[in-house]
Amino acid sequence: MDLFGSGLEDTLIKIGLLGAYFILFAESGLLIGFFLPGDSLLFTAGLLAASGYFGIWELVIGGTVAAIVGNQVGYHFGRRFGPRIFSKEESWLFHKDHIIRAENFYAKYGGAALIISRFTPIIRTFVPILAGVGRMNYRKFFLYNIIGGVLWVFSISFAGFFLGKTVPNIDRYILPIIAVIIVLSAVTPMWGYHQHRKSRKINAQAKSDPNR
């Protein structure tokens, strides 16, 4: 079963909307789901909805619920088990200082991080878990989880649906389109990492030369 290549359309037709819902749920909050292709799945499902294989509203409403519930599960997992996982002083990856950093990060950028992460593969799987680890305010998490889930599922699904309705034989270009989606999705974390490094460099220079 090919979830990433030209067989994605056939796979979706076989597994149906329930299968698509499960994939969106798993990618949104289960650690094992980080490799799943949420963006390309939603776009391709939108194309299939335009051809009558799925109902577009069943896709976007069910997909949104699955994505939101997935993030909720990830948050509660991080909140419950995070302190135990990050409790070892000698662990580099699971050091308890990371909890403090996560708390500070979500206190400052929590809402925006949740929304932006929805459009970023791999990262969107771990963000709700880290929000739980960082003890992000639950009401705030719940609100931005809903906003991010709605924006993500509706925008990408309807993009596929609209192109499917307006561009003849759009299915011939499915692989190039998915490739573009993947590239655009990768731009966000790369830009964020660049800005983070730039900010750290400026702060380091300021500390080393307080008279500047």
mmCIF file with all atom_site columns, C-alpha atoms in Angstrom:
data_model
loop_
_atom_site.group_PDB
_atom_site.id
_atom_site.type_symbol
_atom_site.label_atom_id
_atom_site.label_alt_id
_atom_site.label_comp_id
_atom_site.label_asym_id
_atom_site.label_entity_id
_atom_site.label_seq_id
_atom_site.pdbx_PDB_ins_code
_atom_site.Cartn_x
_atom_site.Cartn_y
_atom_site.Cartn_z
_atom_site.occupancy
_atom_site.B_iso_or_equiv
_atom_site.pdbx_formal_charge
_atom_site.auth_seq_id
_atom_site.auth_comp_id
_atom_site.auth_asym_id
_atom_site.auth_atom_id
_atom_site.pdbx_PDB_model_num
ATOM 1   C CA . MET A 1 1   ? 0.000   0.000  0.000   1.00 0.00 ? 1   MET A CA 1
ATOM 2   C CA . ASP A 1 2   ? 1.695   3.189  -1.238  1.00 0.00 ? 2   ASP A CA 1
ATOM 3   C CA . LEU A 1 3   ? 0.867   6.206  0.887   1.00 0.00 ? 3   LEU A CA 1
ATOM 4   C CA . PHE A 1 4   ? 3.423   8.534  -0.658  1.00 0.00 ? 4   PHE A CA 1
ATOM 5   C CA . GLY A 1 5   ? 3.593   7.928  -4.395  1.00 0.00 ? 5   GLY A CA 1
ATOM 6   C CA . SER A 1 6   ? 1.248   7.529  -7.303  1.00 0.00 ? 6   SER A CA 1
ATOM 7   C CA . GLY A 1 7   ? -0.791  4.950  -5.383  1.00 0.00 ? 7   GLY A CA 1
ATOM 8   C CA . LEU A 1 8   ? -2.184  7.458  -2.882  1.00 0.00 ? 8   LEU A CA 1
ATOM 9   C CA . GLU A 1 9   ? -5.423  7.881  -4.828  1.00 0.00 ? 9   GLU A CA 1
ATOM 10  C CA . ASP A 1 10  ? -5.964  4.115  -5.040  1.00 0.00 ? 10  ASP A CA 1
ATOM 11  C CA . THR A 1 11  ? -5.102  3.742  -1.366  1.00 0.00 ? 11  THR A CA 1
ATOM 12  C CA . LEU A 1 12  ? -7.638  6.372  -0.323  1.00 0.00 ? 12  LEU A CA 1
ATOM 13  C CA . ILE A 1 13  ? -10.330 4.766  -2.440  1.00 0.00 ? 13  ILE A CA 1
ATOM 14  C CA . LYS A 1 14  ? -9.609  1.430  -0.751  1.00 0.00 ? 14  LYS A CA 1
ATOM 15  C CA . ILE A 1 15  ? -9.449  2.637  2.845   1.00 0.00 ? 15  ILE A CA 1
ATOM 16  C CA . GLY A 1 16  ? -12.252 5.188  2.457   1.00 0.00 ? 16  GLY A CA 1
ATOM 17  C CA . LEU A 1 17  ? -12.944 8.144  4.695   1.00 0.00 ? 17  LEU A CA 1
ATOM 18  C CA . LEU A 1 18  ? -12.689 6.105  7.897   1.00 0.00 ? 18  LEU A CA 1
ATOM 19  C CA . GLY A 1 19  ? -9.150  5.115  6.959   1.00 0.00 ? 19  GLY A CA 1
ATOM 20  C CA . ALA A 1 20  ? -8.340  8.729  6.118   1.00 0.00 ? 20  ALA A CA 1
ATOM 21  C CA . TYR A 1 21  ? -9.727  9.863  9.469   1.00 0.00 ? 21  TYR A CA 1
ATOM 22  C CA . PHE A 1 22  ? -7.515  7.378  11.301  1.00 0.00 ? 22  PHE A CA 1
ATOM 23  C CA . ILE A 1 23  ? -4.398  8.552  9.452   1.00 0.00 ? 23  ILE A CA 1
ATOM 24  C CA . LEU A 1 24  ? -5.166  12.189 10.295  1.00 0.00 ? 24  LEU A CA 1
ATOM 25  C CA . PHE A 1 25  ? -5.779  11.232 13.919  1.00 0.00 ? 25  PHE A CA 1
ATOM 26  C CA . ALA A 1 26  ? -2.523  9.258  14.167  1.00 0.00 ? 26  ALA A CA 1
ATOM 27  C CA . GLU A 1 27  ? -0.412  11.933 12.513  1.00 0.00 ? 27  GLU A CA 1
ATOM 28  C CA . SER A 1 28  ? -1.859  14.666 14.716  1.00 0.00 ? 28  SER A CA 1
ATOM 29  C CA . GLY A 1 29  ? -0.944  13.229 18.082  1.00 0.00 ? 29  GLY A CA 1
ATOM 30  C CA . LEU A 1 30  ? 0.517   9.722  18.136  1.00 0.00 ? 30  LEU A CA 1
ATOM 31  C CA . LEU A 1 31  ? 4.299   9.446  18.144  1.00 0.00 ? 31  LEU A CA 1
ATOM 32  C CA . ILE A 1 32  ? 4.147   6.597  15.642  1.00 0.00 ? 32  ILE A CA 1
ATOM 33  C CA . GLY A 1 33  ? 2.260   8.798  13.167  1.00 0.00 ? 33  GLY A CA 1
ATOM 34  C CA . PHE A 1 34  ? 4.988   11.343 12.389  1.00 0.00 ? 34  PHE A CA 1
ATOM 35  C CA . PHE A 1 35  ? 5.781   9.730  9.007   1.00 0.00 ? 35  PHE A CA 1
ATOM 36  C CA . LEU A 1 36  ? 2.206   9.801  7.688   1.00 0.00 ? 36  LEU A CA 1
ATOM 37  C CA . PRO A 1 37  ? 1.393   12.134 4.751   1.00 0.00 ? 37  PRO A CA 1
ATOM 38  C CA . GLY A 1 38  ? -1.377  14.354 6.131   1.00 0.00 ? 38  GLY A CA 1
ATOM 39  C CA . ASP A 1 39  ? -1.023  17.228 3.654   1.00 0.00 ? 39  ASP A CA 1
ATOM 40  C CA . SER A 1 40  ? -0.904  15.102 0.521   1.00 0.00 ? 40  SER A CA 1
ATOM 41  C CA . LEU A 1 41  ? -3.684  12.881 1.881   1.00 0.00 ? 41  LEU A CA 1
ATOM 42  C CA . LEU A 1 42  ? -6.022  15.840 2.410   1.00 0.00 ? 42  LEU A CA 1
ATOM 43  C CA . PHE A 1 43  ? -5.256  17.317 -1.002  1.00 0.00 ? 43  PHE A CA 1
ATOM 44  C CA . THR A 1 44  ? -5.726  14.001 -2.792  1.00 0.00 ? 44  THR A CA 1
ATOM 45  C CA . ALA A 1 45  ? -8.916  13.306 -0.860  1.00 0.00 ? 45  ALA A CA 1
ATOM 46  C CA . GLY A 1 46  ? -10.164 16.726 -1.984  1.00 0.00 ? 46  GLY A CA 1
ATOM 47  C CA . LEU A 1 47  ? -9.458  15.758 -5.605  1.00 0.00 ? 47  LEU A CA 1
ATOM 48  C CA . LEU A 1 48  ? -11.358 12.511 -5.138  1.00 0.00 ? 48  LEU A CA 1
ATOM 49  C CA . ALA A 1 49  ? -14.250 14.407 -3.560  1.00 0.00 ? 49  ALA A CA 1
ATOM 50  C CA . ALA A 1 50  ? -14.392 16.571 -6.692  1.00 0.00 ? 50  ALA A CA 1
ATOM 51  C CA . SER A 1 51  ? -14.768 13.364 -8.728  1.00 0.00 ? 51  SER A CA 1
ATOM 52  C CA . GLY A 1 52  ? -17.561 12.068 -6.516  1.00 0.00 ? 52  GLY A CA 1
ATOM 53  C CA . TYR A 1 53  ? -15.648 9.404  -4.575  1.00 0.00 ? 53  TYR A CA 1
ATOM 54  C CA . PHE A 1 54  ? -16.192 11.228 -1.266  1.00 0.00 ? 54  PHE A CA 1
ATOM 55  C CA . GLY A 1 55  ? -18.519 13.924 -0.007  1.00 0.00 ? 55  GLY A CA 1
ATOM 56  C CA . ILE A 1 56  ? -16.462 17.071 0.518   1.00 0.00 ? 56  ILE A CA 1
ATOM 57  C CA . TRP A 1 57  ? -18.267 18.017 3.728   1.00 0.00 ? 57  TRP A CA 1
ATOM 58  C CA . GLU A 1 58  ? -17.892 14.512 5.149   1.00 0.00 ? 58  GLU A CA 1
ATOM 59  C CA . LEU A 1 59  ? -14.179 14.805 4.375   1.00 0.00 ? 59  LEU A CA 1
ATOM 60  C CA . VAL A 1 60  ? -13.574 18.207 5.941   1.00 0.00 ? 60  VAL A CA 1
ATOM 61  C CA . ILE A 1 61  ? -15.827 17.813 8.981   1.00 0.00 ? 61  ILE A CA 1
ATOM 62  C CA . GLY A 1 62  ? -14.710 14.275 9.800   1.00 0.00 ? 62  GLY A CA 1
ATOM 63  C CA . GLY A 1 63  ? -11.085 15.106 9.022   1.00 0.00 ? 63  GLY A CA 1
ATOM 64  C CA . THR A 1 64  ? -11.177 18.184 11.236  1.00 0.00 ? 64  THR A CA 1
ATOM 65  C CA . VAL A 1 65  ? -12.611 16.208 14.151  1.00 0.00 ? 65  VAL A CA 1
ATOM 66  C CA . ALA A 1 66  ? -9.957  13.497 13.700  1.00 0.00 ? 66  ALA A CA 1
ATOM 67  C CA . ALA A 1 67  ? -7.140  16.056 13.613  1.00 0.00 ? 67  ALA A CA 1
ATOM 68  C CA . ILE A 1 68  ? -8.422  17.913 16.684  1.00 0.00 ? 68  ILE A CA 1
ATOM 69  C CA . VAL A 1 69  ? -8.942  14.728 18.699  1.00 0.00 ? 69  VAL A CA 1
ATOM 70  C CA . GLY A 1 70  ? -5.469  13.533 17.705  1.00 0.00 ? 70  GLY A CA 1
ATOM 71  C CA . ASN A 1 71  ? -3.919  16.698 19.095  1.00 0.00 ? 71  ASN A CA 1
ATOM 72  C CA . GLN A 1 72  ? -5.951  16.340 22.288  1.00 0.00 ? 72  GLN A CA 1
ATOM 73  C CA . VAL A 1 73  ? -4.589  12.835 22.780  1.00 0.00 ? 73  VAL A CA 1
ATOM 74  C CA . GLY A 1 74  ? -1.041  14.084 22.151  1.00 0.00 ? 74  GLY A CA 1
ATOM 75  C CA . TYR A 1 75  ? -1.464  16.903 24.672  1.00 0.00 ? 75  TYR A CA 1
ATOM 76  C CA . HIS A 1 76  ? -2.757  14.640 27.435  1.00 0.00 ? 76  HIS A CA 1
ATOM 77  C CA . PHE A 1 77  ? -0.015  12.099 26.733  1.00 0.00 ? 77  PHE A CA 1
ATOM 78  C CA . GLY A 1 78  ? 2.648   14.781 27.092  1.00 0.00 ? 78  GLY A CA 1
ATOM 79  C CA . ARG A 1 79  ? 1.035   16.241 30.209  1.00 0.00 ? 79  ARG A CA 1
ATOM 80  C CA . ARG A 1 80  ? 0.740   12.888 31.942  1.00 0.00 ? 80  ARG A CA 1
ATOM 81  C CA . PHE A 1 81  ? 3.961   11.145 30.944  1.00 0.00 ? 81  PHE A CA 1
ATOM 82  C CA . GLY A 1 82  ? 6.227   14.067 30.021  1.00 0.00 ? 82  GLY A CA 1
ATOM 83  C CA . PRO A 1 83  ? 7.553   14.753 33.545  1.00 0.00 ? 83  PRO A CA 1
ATOM 84  C CA . ARG A 1 84  ? 8.483   11.063 33.911  1.00 0.00 ? 84  ARG A CA 1
ATOM 85  C CA . ILE A 1 85  ? 10.184  10.930 30.523  1.00 0.00 ? 85  ILE A CA 1
ATOM 86  C CA . PHE A 1 86  ? 12.142  14.151 31.100  1.00 0.00 ? 86  PHE A CA 1
ATOM 87  C CA . SER A 1 87  ? 13.218  13.373 34.665  1.00 0.00 ? 87  SER A CA 1
ATOM 88  C CA . LYS A 1 88  ? 16.769  12.099 34.157  1.00 0.00 ? 88  LYS A CA 1
ATOM 89  C CA . GLU A 1 89  ? 19.547  14.601 34.799  1.00 0.00 ? 89  GLU A CA 1
ATOM 90  C CA . GLU A 1 90  ? 22.076  12.735 32.653  1.00 0.00 ? 90  GLU A CA 1
ATOM 91  C CA . SER A 1 91  ? 19.853  12.366 29.595  1.00 0.00 ? 91  SER A CA 1
ATOM 92  C CA . TRP A 1 92  ? 20.619  14.793 26.751  1.00 0.00 ? 92  TRP A CA 1
ATOM 93  C CA . LEU A 1 93  ? 17.454  14.109 24.785  1.00 0.00 ? 93  LEU A CA 1
ATOM 94  C CA . PHE A 1 94  ? 15.045  13.798 27.726  1.00 0.00 ? 94  PHE A CA 1
ATOM 95  C CA . HIS A 1 95  ? 16.614  16.294 30.120  1.00 0.00 ? 95  HIS A CA 1
ATOM 96  C CA . LYS A 1 96  ? 14.240  17.957 32.586  1.00 0.00 ? 96  LYS A CA 1
ATOM 97  C CA . ASP A 1 97  ? 15.518  21.386 31.494  1.00 0.00 ? 97  ASP A CA 1
ATOM 98  C CA . HIS A 1 98  ? 13.592  20.763 28.277  1.00 0.00 ? 98  HIS A CA 1
ATOM 99  C CA . ILE A 1 99  ? 10.369  20.937 30.306  1.00 0.00 ? 99  ILE A CA 1
ATOM 100 C CA . ILE A 1 100 ? 11.274  24.432 31.477  1.00 0.00 ? 100 ILE A CA 1
ATOM 101 C CA . ARG A 1 101 ? 12.119  25.475 27.927  1.00 0.00 ? 101 ARG A CA 1
ATOM 102 C CA . ALA A 1 102 ? 8.848   24.027 26.658  1.00 0.00 ? 102 ALA A CA 1
ATOM 103 C CA . GLU A 1 103 ? 6.899   25.891 29.355  1.00 0.00 ? 103 GLU A CA 1
ATOM 104 C CA . ASN A 1 104 ? 8.596   29.176 28.453  1.00 0.00 ? 104 ASN A CA 1
ATOM 105 C CA . PHE A 1 105 ? 8.114   28.601 24.735  1.00 0.00 ? 105 PHE A CA 1
ATOM 106 C CA . TYR A 1 106 ? 4.394   27.897 24.983  1.00 0.00 ? 106 TYR A CA 1
ATOM 107 C CA . ALA A 1 107 ? 3.864   30.762 27.397  1.00 0.00 ? 107 ALA A CA 1
ATOM 108 C CA . LYS A 1 108 ? 5.188   33.080 24.685  1.00 0.00 ? 108 LYS A CA 1
ATOM 109 C CA . TYR A 1 109 ? 4.336   31.445 21.336  1.00 0.00 ? 109 TYR A CA 1
ATOM 110 C CA . GLY A 1 110 ? 1.821   28.715 22.205  1.00 0.00 ? 110 GLY A CA 1
ATOM 111 C CA . GLY A 1 111 ? -1.122  29.765 20.056  1.00 0.00 ? 111 GLY A CA 1
ATOM 112 C CA . ALA A 1 112 ? 0.859   30.675 16.961  1.00 0.00 ? 112 ALA A CA 1
ATOM 113 C CA . ALA A 1 113 ? 3.023   27.557 17.281  1.00 0.00 ? 113 ALA A CA 1
ATOM 114 C CA . LEU A 1 114 ? -0.018  25.282 17.331  1.00 0.00 ? 114 LEU A CA 1
ATOM 115 C CA . ILE A 1 115 ? -1.542  26.863 14.232  1.00 0.00 ? 115 ILE A CA 1
ATOM 116 C CA . ILE A 1 116 ? 1.676   27.023 12.191  1.00 0.00 ? 116 ILE A CA 1
ATOM 117 C CA . SER A 1 117 ? 2.662   23.473 13.131  1.00 0.00 ? 117 SER A CA 1
ATOM 118 C CA . ARG A 1 118 ? -0.502  22.151 11.503  1.00 0.00 ? 118 ARG A CA 1
ATOM 119 C CA . PHE A 1 119 ? 1.028   22.960 8.117   1.00 0.00 ? 119 PHE A CA 1
ATOM 120 C CA . THR A 1 120 ? 4.430   21.464 8.967   1.00 0.00 ? 120 THR A CA 1
ATOM 121 C CA . PRO A 1 121 ? 4.960   17.693 8.506   1.00 0.00 ? 121 PRO A CA 1
ATOM 122 C CA . ILE A 1 122 ? 6.550   15.734 11.371  1.00 0.00 ? 122 ILE A CA 1
ATOM 123 C CA . ILE A 1 123 ? 6.537   18.818 13.629  1.00 0.00 ? 123 ILE A CA 1
ATOM 124 C CA . ARG A 1 124 ? 2.735   18.792 13.863  1.00 0.00 ? 124 ARG A CA 1
ATOM 125 C CA . THR A 1 125 ? 2.937   15.347 15.463  1.00 0.00 ? 125 THR A CA 1
ATOM 126 C CA . PHE A 1 126 ? 5.213   16.471 18.291  1.00 0.00 ? 126 PHE A CA 1
ATOM 127 C CA . VAL A 1 127 ? 3.921   19.988 18.995  1.00 0.00 ? 127 VAL A CA 1
ATOM 128 C CA . PRO A 1 128 ? 0.791   18.935 20.956  1.00 0.00 ? 128 PRO A CA 1
ATOM 129 C CA . ILE A 1 129 ? 2.845   16.446 22.962  1.00 0.00 ? 129 ILE A CA 1
ATOM 130 C CA . LEU A 1 130 ? 5.373   19.135 23.880  1.00 0.00 ? 130 LEU A CA 1
ATOM 131 C CA . ALA A 1 131 ? 2.508   21.491 24.707  1.00 0.00 ? 131 ALA A CA 1
ATOM 132 C CA . GLY A 1 132 ? 1.388   18.928 27.286  1.00 0.00 ? 132 GLY A CA 1
ATOM 133 C CA . VAL A 1 133 ? 4.927   18.478 28.559  1.00 0.00 ? 133 VAL A CA 1
ATOM 134 C CA . GLY A 1 134 ? 5.246   22.254 28.902  1.00 0.00 ? 134 GLY A CA 1
ATOM 135 C CA . ARG A 1 135 ? 1.948   22.482 30.806  1.00 0.00 ? 135 ARG A CA 1
ATOM 136 C CA . MET A 1 136 ? 0.441   24.910 28.314  1.00 0.00 ? 136 MET A CA 1
ATOM 137 C CA . ASN A 1 137 ? -2.858  26.314 29.573  1.00 0.00 ? 137 ASN A CA 1
ATOM 138 C CA . TYR A 1 138 ? -5.471  23.758 28.536  1.00 0.00 ? 138 TYR A CA 1
ATOM 139 C CA . ARG A 1 139 ? -8.160  26.231 27.513  1.00 0.00 ? 139 ARG A CA 1
ATOM 140 C CA . LYS A 1 140 ? -5.673  28.081 25.336  1.00 0.00 ? 140 LYS A CA 1
ATOM 141 C CA . PHE A 1 141 ? -4.471  24.818 23.820  1.00 0.00 ? 141 PHE A CA 1
ATOM 142 C CA . PHE A 1 142 ? -8.010  23.659 23.136  1.00 0.00 ? 142 PHE A CA 1
ATOM 143 C CA . LEU A 1 143 ? -8.943  26.932 21.414  1.00 0.00 ? 143 LEU A CA 1
ATOM 144 C CA . TYR A 1 144 ? -5.897  27.056 19.136  1.00 0.00 ? 144 TYR A CA 1
ATOM 145 C CA . ASN A 1 145 ? -6.119  23.340 18.490  1.00 0.00 ? 145 ASN A CA 1
ATOM 146 C CA . ILE A 1 146 ? -9.588  23.889 17.029  1.00 0.00 ? 146 ILE A CA 1
ATOM 147 C CA . ILE A 1 147 ? -8.499  26.929 15.011  1.00 0.00 ? 147 ILE A CA 1
ATOM 148 C CA . GLY A 1 148 ? -5.446  25.154 13.611  1.00 0.00 ? 148 GLY A CA 1
ATOM 149 C CA . GLY A 1 149 ? -7.343  21.957 12.827  1.00 0.00 ? 149 GLY A CA 1
ATOM 150 C CA . VAL A 1 150 ? -10.100 23.803 10.976  1.00 0.00 ? 150 VAL A CA 1
ATOM 151 C CA . LEU A 1 151 ? -7.686  25.949 8.953   1.00 0.00 ? 151 LEU A CA 1
ATOM 152 C CA . TRP A 1 152 ? -5.483  22.996 8.016   1.00 0.00 ? 152 TRP A CA 1
ATOM 153 C CA . VAL A 1 153 ? -8.130  20.505 6.956   1.00 0.00 ? 153 VAL A CA 1
ATOM 154 C CA . PHE A 1 154 ? -10.458 22.988 5.250   1.00 0.00 ? 154 PHE A CA 1
ATOM 155 C CA . SER A 1 155 ? -7.759  24.862 3.309   1.00 0.00 ? 155 SER A CA 1
ATOM 156 C CA . ILE A 1 156 ? -5.930  21.853 1.885   1.00 0.00 ? 156 ILE A CA 1
ATOM 157 C CA . SER A 1 157 ? -9.024  19.739 1.259   1.00 0.00 ? 157 SER A CA 1
ATOM 158 C CA . PHE A 1 158 ? -10.830 22.549 -0.538  1.00 0.00 ? 158 PHE A CA 1
ATOM 159 C CA . ALA A 1 159 ? -7.687  23.378 -2.531  1.00 0.00 ? 159 ALA A CA 1
ATOM 160 C CA . GLY A 1 160 ? -7.774  19.848 -3.931  1.00 0.00 ? 160 GLY A CA 1
ATOM 161 C CA . PHE A 1 161 ? -11.538 20.002 -4.405  1.00 0.00 ? 161 PHE A CA 1
ATOM 162 C CA . PHE A 1 162 ? -11.399 23.346 -6.222  1.00 0.00 ? 162 PHE A CA 1
ATOM 163 C CA . LEU A 1 163 ? -8.602  22.253 -8.564  1.00 0.00 ? 163 LEU A CA 1
ATOM 164 C CA . GLY A 1 164 ? -10.411 18.987 -9.205  1.00 0.00 ? 164 GLY A CA 1
ATOM 165 C CA . LYS A 1 165 ? -13.515 20.901 -10.263 1.00 0.00 ? 165 LYS A CA 1
ATOM 166 C CA . THR A 1 166 ? -11.787 23.533 -12.392 1.00 0.00 ? 166 THR A CA 1
ATOM 167 C CA . VAL A 1 167 ? -8.676  21.937 -13.971 1.00 0.00 ? 167 VAL A CA 1
ATOM 168 C CA . PRO A 1 168 ? -9.308  19.173 -16.537 1.00 0.00 ? 168 PRO A CA 1
ATOM 169 C CA . ASN A 1 169 ? -7.370  15.936 -15.967 1.00 0.00 ? 169 ASN A CA 1
ATOM 170 C CA . ILE A 1 170 ? -5.789  17.318 -12.791 1.00 0.00 ? 170 ILE A CA 1
ATOM 171 C CA . ASP A 1 171 ? -5.046  13.763 -11.673 1.00 0.00 ? 171 ASP A CA 1
ATOM 172 C CA . ARG A 1 172 ? -2.277  13.613 -14.288 1.00 0.00 ? 172 ARG A CA 1
ATOM 173 C CA . TYR A 1 173 ? -0.348  16.187 -12.285 1.00 0.00 ? 173 TYR A CA 1
ATOM 174 C CA . ILE A 1 174 ? -0.933  14.738 -8.833  1.00 0.00 ? 174 ILE A CA 1
ATOM 175 C CA . LEU A 1 175 ? 2.705   13.769 -8.208  1.00 0.00 ? 175 LEU A CA 1
ATOM 176 C CA . PRO A 1 176 ? 4.181   17.199 -9.109  1.00 0.00 ? 176 PRO A CA 1
ATOM 177 C CA . ILE A 1 177 ? 1.487   18.907 -7.026  1.00 0.00 ? 177 ILE A CA 1
ATOM 178 C CA . ILE A 1 178 ? 2.201   16.699 -4.014  1.00 0.00 ? 178 ILE A CA 1
ATOM 179 C CA . ALA A 1 179 ? 5.928   17.380 -4.457  1.00 0.00 ? 179 ALA A CA 1
ATOM 180 C CA . VAL A 1 180 ? 5.216   21.135 -4.346  1.00 0.00 ? 180 VAL A CA 1
ATOM 181 C CA . ILE A 1 181 ? 3.104   20.694 -1.208  1.00 0.00 ? 181 ILE A CA 1
ATOM 182 C CA . ILE A 1 182 ? 5.927   18.793 0.488   1.00 0.00 ? 182 ILE A CA 1
ATOM 183 C CA . VAL A 1 183 ? 8.501   21.434 -0.471  1.00 0.00 ? 183 VAL A CA 1
ATOM 184 C CA . LEU A 1 184 ? 6.301   24.291 0.723   1.00 0.00 ? 184 LEU A CA 1
ATOM 185 C CA . SER A 1 185 ? 5.643   22.453 3.983   1.00 0.00 ? 185 SER A CA 1
ATOM 186 C CA . ALA A 1 186 ? 9.385   22.089 4.533   1.00 0.00 ? 186 ALA A CA 1
ATOM 187 C CA . VAL A 1 187 ? 9.989   25.813 4.058   1.00 0.00 ? 187 VAL A CA 1
ATOM 188 C CA . THR A 1 188 ? 8.260   26.754 7.321   1.00 0.00 ? 188 THR A CA 1
ATOM 189 C CA . PRO A 1 189 ? 10.498  24.798 9.742   1.00 0.00 ? 189 PRO A CA 1
ATOM 190 C CA . MET A 1 190 ? 13.613  25.718 7.753   1.00 0.00 ? 190 MET A CA 1
ATOM 191 C CA . TRP A 1 191 ? 12.758  29.415 7.922   1.00 0.00 ? 191 TRP A CA 1
ATOM 192 C CA . GLY A 1 192 ? 11.896  29.124 11.607  1.00 0.00 ? 192 GLY A CA 1
ATOM 193 C CA . TYR A 1 193 ? 15.193  27.380 12.344  1.00 0.00 ? 193 TYR A CA 1
ATOM 194 C CA . HIS A 1 194 ? 17.095  30.069 10.432  1.00 0.00 ? 194 HIS A CA 1
ATOM 195 C CA . GLN A 1 195 ? 15.354  32.831 12.389  1.00 0.00 ? 195 GLN A CA 1
ATOM 196 C CA . HIS A 1 196 ? 16.024  31.009 15.661  1.00 0.00 ? 196 HIS A CA 1
ATOM 197 C CA . ARG A 1 197 ? 19.744  30.728 14.908  1.00 0.00 ? 197 ARG A CA 1
ATOM 198 C CA . LYS A 1 198 ? 19.862  34.356 13.824  1.00 0.00 ? 198 LYS A CA 1
ATOM 199 C CA . SER A 1 199 ? 18.175  35.450 17.043  1.00 0.00 ? 199 SER A CA 1
ATOM 200 C CA . ARG A 1 200 ? 20.542  33.374 19.185  1.00 0.00 ? 200 ARG A CA 1
ATOM 201 C CA . LYS A 1 201 ? 23.547  34.834 17.372  1.00 0.00 ? 201 LYS A CA 1
ATOM 202 C CA . ILE A 1 202 ? 22.334  38.399 17.943  1.00 0.00 ? 202 ILE A CA 1
ATOM 203 C CA . ASN A 1 203 ? 21.662  37.706 21.628  1.00 0.00 ? 203 ASN A CA 1
ATOM 204 C CA . ALA A 1 204 ? 25.084  36.103 22.054  1.00 0.00 ? 204 ALA A CA 1
ATOM 205 C CA . GLN A 1 205 ? 26.777  39.105 20.464  1.00 0.00 ? 205 GLN A CA 1
ATOM 206 C CA . ALA A 1 206 ? 24.816  41.476 22.673  1.00 0.00 ? 206 ALA A CA 1
ATOM 207 C CA . LYS A 1 207 ? 25.874  39.606 25.814  1.00 0.00 ? 207 LYS A CA 1
ATOM 208 C CA . SER A 1 208 ? 29.524  39.493 24.779  1.00 0.00 ? 208 SER A CA 1
ATOM 209 C CA . ASP A 1 209 ? 29.576  43.228 23.977  1.00 0.00 ? 209 ASP A CA 1
ATOM 210 C CA . PRO A 1 210 ? 27.129  45.075 26.287  1.00 0.00 ? 210 PRO A CA 1
ATOM 211 C CA . ASN A 1 211 ? 28.340  48.481 25.027  1.00 0.00 ? 211 ASN A CA 1
ATOM 212 C CA . ARG A 1 212 ? 27.038  47.874 21.483  1.00 0.00 ? 212 ARG A CA 1
#
